[in-house]
Amino acid sequence: MTIVQAAPADLETLAGLFDAYRVFYERVSDPDAARNYLHDRLTRDEATVFLALQENEALGFALCYCTFSSVALKPLVILNDLYTTPEARGRGVATALIARCADFARSHGAEILRLRTARDNRSAQAVYERVGFVRDEVFFTYDLKL
C-alpha cells in the first residue's frame, strides 16, 4: 500500500470515495458536488488530501486543513475527514493515513493533529485511541447553524 498526496488529477478517484464518506454520514449521494468541493479545496490550496492506494485501487483518503492555535502560538492541523472503503477496513489503511497526516502536521510545525468523530462511530474511536489520540475532556465543541 502507498499513501500519496492527492492532486487535481486524482479528482475522479477521490470524488467517489468522498461521496461514499458523505453517504456514511447520512448525506444524499452527490458525486458532482463531491468532485466540485474537492476541486475547489485542492486548486485553491485550502486542503491537503492523502490517498491510500494498492495496485491502483483506491482504499481510502484523509483530508487535512491547516490552521493555528492561538493559545499554543503554533500551527494546528485538523484531520477533518478520514474514510476507508468497507473492503479495506481492518487492513491498516486508516492507521497508515493517520501516520501520513501526522507526518504532514509535524512538517508544518504543528504540535497537535486534531480530529472529531461521531459519538456512535465506535470503530473509528478505537482506531484513533489505538494510534495515540486522546479524547478531549476539557473543551466542548459548539456549532452555530447559519
PDB file of C-alpha atoms in Angstrom:
ATOM      1  CA  MET A   1       0.000   0.000   0.000  1.00  0.00           C
ATOM      2  CA  THR A   2       1.173   3.519  -0.763  1.00  0.00           C
ATOM      3  CA  ILE A   3      -0.051   6.838   0.579  1.00  0.00           C
ATOM      4  CA  VAL A   4       0.212   9.685  -1.920  1.00  0.00           C
ATOM      5  CA  GLN A   5      -0.656  13.340  -1.708  1.00  0.00           C
ATOM      6  CA  ALA A   6      -3.618  13.834  -3.996  1.00  0.00           C
ATOM      7  CA  ALA A   7      -3.610  16.314  -6.850  1.00  0.00           C
ATOM      8  CA  PRO A   8      -6.399  17.632  -9.077  1.00  0.00           C
ATOM      9  CA  ALA A   9      -5.622  14.759 -11.477  1.00  0.00           C
ATOM     10  CA  ASP A  10      -6.935  12.396  -8.761  1.00  0.00           C
ATOM     11  CA  LEU A  11     -10.352  14.059  -8.571  1.00  0.00           C
ATOM     12  CA  GLU A  12     -12.324  11.255 -10.201  1.00  0.00           C
ATOM     13  CA  THR A  13     -10.923   8.678  -7.792  1.00  0.00           C
ATOM     14  CA  LEU A  14     -11.294  10.965  -4.793  1.00  0.00           C
ATOM     15  CA  ALA A  15     -14.825  12.067  -5.653  1.00  0.00           C
ATOM     16  CA  GLY A  16     -16.148   8.517  -5.437  1.00  0.00           C
ATOM     17  CA  LEU A  17     -14.514   7.971  -2.052  1.00  0.00           C
ATOM     18  CA  PHE A  18     -15.629  11.367  -0.777  1.00  0.00           C
ATOM     19  CA  ASP A  19     -19.205  10.758  -1.881  1.00  0.00           C
ATOM     20  CA  ALA A  20     -19.214   7.376  -0.097  1.00  0.00           C
ATOM     21  CA  TYR A  21     -17.847   9.103   3.014  1.00  0.00           C
ATOM     22  CA  ARG A  22     -20.674  11.631   2.947  1.00  0.00           C
ATOM     23  CA  VAL A  23     -23.253   8.871   2.454  1.00  0.00           C
ATOM     24  CA  PHE A  24     -21.779   7.124   5.515  1.00  0.00           C
ATOM     25  CA  TYR A  25     -22.729  10.273   7.440  1.00  0.00           C
ATOM     26  CA  GLU A  26     -26.271  10.058   6.046  1.00  0.00           C
ATOM     27  CA  ARG A  27     -25.940  12.695   3.336  1.00  0.00           C
ATOM     28  CA  VAL A  28     -27.557  12.251  -0.056  1.00  0.00           C
ATOM     29  CA  SER A  29     -25.171  10.930  -2.691  1.00  0.00           C
ATOM     30  CA  ASP A  30     -23.976  13.727  -4.979  1.00  0.00           C
ATOM     31  CA  PRO A  31     -20.771  12.787  -6.834  1.00  0.00           C
ATOM     32  CA  ASP A  32     -20.719  16.055  -8.787  1.00  0.00           C
ATOM     33  CA  ALA A  33     -20.904  18.156  -5.622  1.00  0.00           C
ATOM     34  CA  ALA A  34     -18.191  15.994  -4.045  1.00  0.00           C
ATOM     35  CA  ARG A  35     -15.954  16.463  -7.093  1.00  0.00           C
ATOM     36  CA  ASN A  36     -16.552  20.233  -7.159  1.00  0.00           C
ATOM     37  CA  TYR A  37     -15.879  20.585  -3.442  1.00  0.00           C
ATOM     38  CA  LEU A  38     -12.608  18.674  -3.685  1.00  0.00           C
ATOM     39  CA  HIS A  39     -11.607  20.530  -6.844  1.00  0.00           C
ATOM     40  CA  ASP A  40     -12.008  23.847  -5.051  1.00  0.00           C
ATOM     41  CA  ARG A  41     -10.099  22.738  -1.952  1.00  0.00           C
ATOM     42  CA  LEU A  42      -7.199  21.334  -3.992  1.00  0.00           C
ATOM     43  CA  THR A  43      -6.879  24.058  -6.628  1.00  0.00           C
ATOM     44  CA  ARG A  44      -7.146  26.832  -4.033  1.00  0.00           C
ATOM     45  CA  ASP A  45      -4.594  25.068  -1.824  1.00  0.00           C
ATOM     46  CA  GLU A  46      -7.118  25.094   1.028  1.00  0.00           C
ATOM     47  CA  ALA A  47      -6.701  21.444   1.990  1.00  0.00           C
ATOM     48  CA  THR A  48      -4.236  18.610   1.732  1.00  0.00           C
ATOM     49  CA  VAL A  49      -5.628  15.223   0.786  1.00  0.00           C
ATOM     50  CA  PHE A  50      -3.844  11.903   1.093  1.00  0.00           C
ATOM     51  CA  LEU A  51      -4.949   8.888  -0.901  1.00  0.00           C
ATOM     52  CA  ALA A  52      -4.277   5.258   0.037  1.00  0.00           C
ATOM     53  CA  LEU A  53      -3.653   3.062  -3.000  1.00  0.00           C
ATOM     54  CA  GLN A  54      -2.821  -0.564  -3.578  1.00  0.00           C
ATOM     55  CA  GLU A  55      -2.122  -1.629  -7.149  1.00  0.00           C
ATOM     56  CA  ASN A  56      -4.069   1.425  -8.395  1.00  0.00           C
ATOM     57  CA  GLU A  57      -7.093   0.535  -6.236  1.00  0.00           C
ATOM     58  CA  ALA A  58      -8.219   3.408  -4.010  1.00  0.00           C
ATOM     59  CA  LEU A  59      -8.574   2.190  -0.426  1.00  0.00           C
ATOM     60  CA  GLY A  60      -9.302   5.444   1.380  1.00  0.00           C
ATOM     61  CA  PHE A  61      -8.433   9.075   1.907  1.00  0.00           C
ATOM     62  CA  ALA A  62      -7.689  11.638   4.600  1.00  0.00           C
ATOM     63  CA  LEU A  63      -8.299  15.365   4.248  1.00  0.00           C
ATOM     64  CA  CYS A  64      -6.405  17.870   6.406  1.00  0.00           C
ATOM     65  CA  TYR A  65      -6.846  21.588   6.970  1.00  0.00           C
ATOM     66  CA  CYS A  66      -4.068  23.766   8.328  1.00  0.00           C
ATOM     67  CA  THR A  67      -4.978  26.403  10.879  1.00  0.00           C
ATOM     68  CA  PHE A  68      -3.438  27.860  14.036  1.00  0.00           C
ATOM     69  CA  SER A  69      -3.645  27.516  17.794  1.00  0.00           C
ATOM     70  CA  SER A  70      -3.775  30.990  19.327  1.00  0.00           C
ATOM     71  CA  VAL A  71      -3.062  29.558  22.768  1.00  0.00           C
ATOM     72  CA  ALA A  72      -0.060  27.468  21.684  1.00  0.00           C
ATOM     73  CA  LEU A  73       1.093  30.133  19.201  1.00  0.00           C
ATOM     74  CA  LYS A  74       1.718  27.354  16.692  1.00  0.00           C
ATOM     75  CA  PRO A  75       0.189  25.769  13.626  1.00  0.00           C
ATOM     76  CA  LEU A  76      -2.539  23.196  14.153  1.00  0.00           C
ATOM     77  CA  VAL A  77      -3.654  20.588  11.630  1.00  0.00           C
ATOM     78  CA  ILE A  78      -7.192  19.285  11.587  1.00  0.00           C
ATOM     79  CA  LEU A  79      -7.708  15.808  10.210  1.00  0.00           C
ATOM     80  CA  ASN A  80     -11.196  16.723   9.089  1.00  0.00           C
ATOM     81  CA  ASP A  81     -12.168  13.695   7.029  1.00  0.00           C
ATOM     82  CA  LEU A  82     -10.951  10.102   7.070  1.00  0.00           C
ATOM     83  CA  TYR A  83     -12.551   7.289   5.115  1.00  0.00           C
ATOM     84  CA  THR A  84     -11.636   3.769   4.111  1.00  0.00           C
ATOM     85  CA  THR A  85     -13.657   1.552   1.829  1.00  0.00           C
ATOM     86  CA  PRO A  86     -15.536  -1.243   3.591  1.00  0.00           C
ATOM     87  CA  GLU A  87     -13.254  -3.784   1.883  1.00  0.00           C
ATOM     88  CA  ALA A  88     -10.141  -2.021   3.204  1.00  0.00           C
ATOM     89  CA  ARG A  89     -11.213  -1.873   6.841  1.00  0.00           C
ATOM     90  CA  GLY A  90      -9.118  -3.851   9.275  1.00  0.00           C
ATOM     91  CA  ARG A  91      -6.120  -3.803   6.921  1.00  0.00           C
ATOM     92  CA  GLY A  92      -4.218  -0.877   8.459  1.00  0.00           C
ATOM     93  CA  VAL A  93      -5.316   1.678   5.878  1.00  0.00           C
ATOM     94  CA  ALA A  94      -6.706   4.174   8.398  1.00  0.00           C
ATOM     95  CA  THR A  95      -3.594   3.804  10.546  1.00  0.00           C
ATOM     96  CA  ALA A  96      -1.348   4.485   7.535  1.00  0.00           C
ATOM     97  CA  LEU A  97      -3.394   7.529   6.526  1.00  0.00           C
ATOM     98  CA  ILE A  98      -3.275   8.897  10.077  1.00  0.00           C
ATOM     99  CA  ALA A  99       0.500   8.383  10.203  1.00  0.00           C
ATOM    100  CA  ARG A 100       0.886  10.311   6.944  1.00  0.00           C
ATOM    101  CA  CYS A 101      -1.293  13.136   8.305  1.00  0.00           C
ATOM    102  CA  ALA A 102       0.804  13.231  11.485  1.00  0.00           C
ATOM    103  CA  ASP A 103       3.994  13.492   9.401  1.00  0.00           C
ATOM    104  CA  PHE A 104       2.395  16.284   7.382  1.00  0.00           C
ATOM    105  CA  ALA A 105       1.379  18.125  10.569  1.00  0.00           C
ATOM    106  CA  ARG A 106       4.883  17.813  12.030  1.00  0.00           C
ATOM    107  CA  SER A 107       6.415  19.101   8.797  1.00  0.00           C
ATOM    108  CA  HIS A 108       4.244  22.214   9.137  1.00  0.00           C
ATOM    109  CA  GLY A 109       5.364  22.864  12.712  1.00  0.00           C
ATOM    110  CA  ALA A 110       2.147  21.682  14.335  1.00  0.00           C
ATOM    111  CA  GLU A 111       2.173  20.243  17.826  1.00  0.00           C
ATOM    112  CA  ILE A 112      -1.319  18.809  17.517  1.00  0.00           C
ATOM    113  CA  LEU A 113      -3.229  16.813  14.941  1.00  0.00           C
ATOM    114  CA  ARG A 114      -6.892  17.238  15.842  1.00  0.00           C
ATOM    115  CA  LEU A 115      -9.982  15.376  14.736  1.00  0.00           C
ATOM    116  CA  ARG A 116     -13.538  14.794  15.782  1.00  0.00           C
ATOM    117  CA  THR A 117     -15.845  11.917  15.072  1.00  0.00           C
ATOM    118  CA  ALA A 118     -19.423  10.908  15.693  1.00  0.00           C
ATOM    119  CA  ARG A 119     -20.160   9.683  19.203  1.00  0.00           C
ATOM    120  CA  ASP A 120     -21.576   6.447  17.812  1.00  0.00           C
ATOM    121  CA  ASN A 121     -18.621   5.728  15.495  1.00  0.00           C
ATOM    122  CA  ARG A 122     -17.017   3.316  17.948  1.00  0.00           C
ATOM    123  CA  SER A 123     -14.828   1.567  15.381  1.00  0.00           C
ATOM    124  CA  ALA A 124     -13.201   4.866  14.373  1.00  0.00           C
ATOM    125  CA  GLN A 125     -12.770   5.836  18.025  1.00  0.00           C
ATOM    126  CA  ALA A 126     -10.962   2.552  18.664  1.00  0.00           C
ATOM    127  CA  VAL A 127      -8.555   3.245  15.789  1.00  0.00           C
ATOM    128  CA  TYR A 128      -7.890   6.797  16.967  1.00  0.00           C
ATOM    129  CA  GLU A 129      -7.221   5.722  20.534  1.00  0.00           C
ATOM    130  CA  ARG A 130      -5.019   2.835  19.389  1.00  0.00           C
ATOM    131  CA  VAL A 131      -2.728   5.221  17.477  1.00  0.00           C
ATOM    132  CA  GLY A 132      -2.473   7.664  20.374  1.00  0.00           C
ATOM    133  CA  PHE A 133      -5.283  10.204  20.045  1.00  0.00           C
ATOM    134  CA  VAL A 134      -6.692  11.254  23.414  1.00  0.00           C
ATOM    135  CA  ARG A 135     -10.313  12.310  23.829  1.00  0.00           C
ATOM    136  CA  ASP A 136     -10.592  15.936  24.917  1.00  0.00           C
ATOM    137  CA  GLU A 137     -12.222  16.120  28.338  1.00  0.00           C
ATOM    138  CA  VAL A 138     -11.564  19.859  28.789  1.00  0.00           C
ATOM    139  CA  PHE A 139     -13.227  21.625  25.872  1.00  0.00           C
ATOM    140  CA  PHE A 140     -16.699  21.308  24.381  1.00  0.00           C
ATOM    141  CA  THR A 141     -17.423  21.881  20.710  1.00  0.00           C
ATOM    142  CA  TYR A 142     -20.276  24.241  19.881  1.00  0.00           C
ATOM    143  CA  ASP A 143     -21.747  24.878  16.442  1.00  0.00           C
ATOM    144  CA  LEU A 144     -23.850  27.864  15.405  1.00  0.00           C
ATOM    145  CA  LYS A 145     -26.088  26.982  12.482  1.00  0.00           C
ATOM    146  CA  LEU A 146     -26.070  29.800   9.935  1.00  0.00           C
TER     147      LEU A 146
END
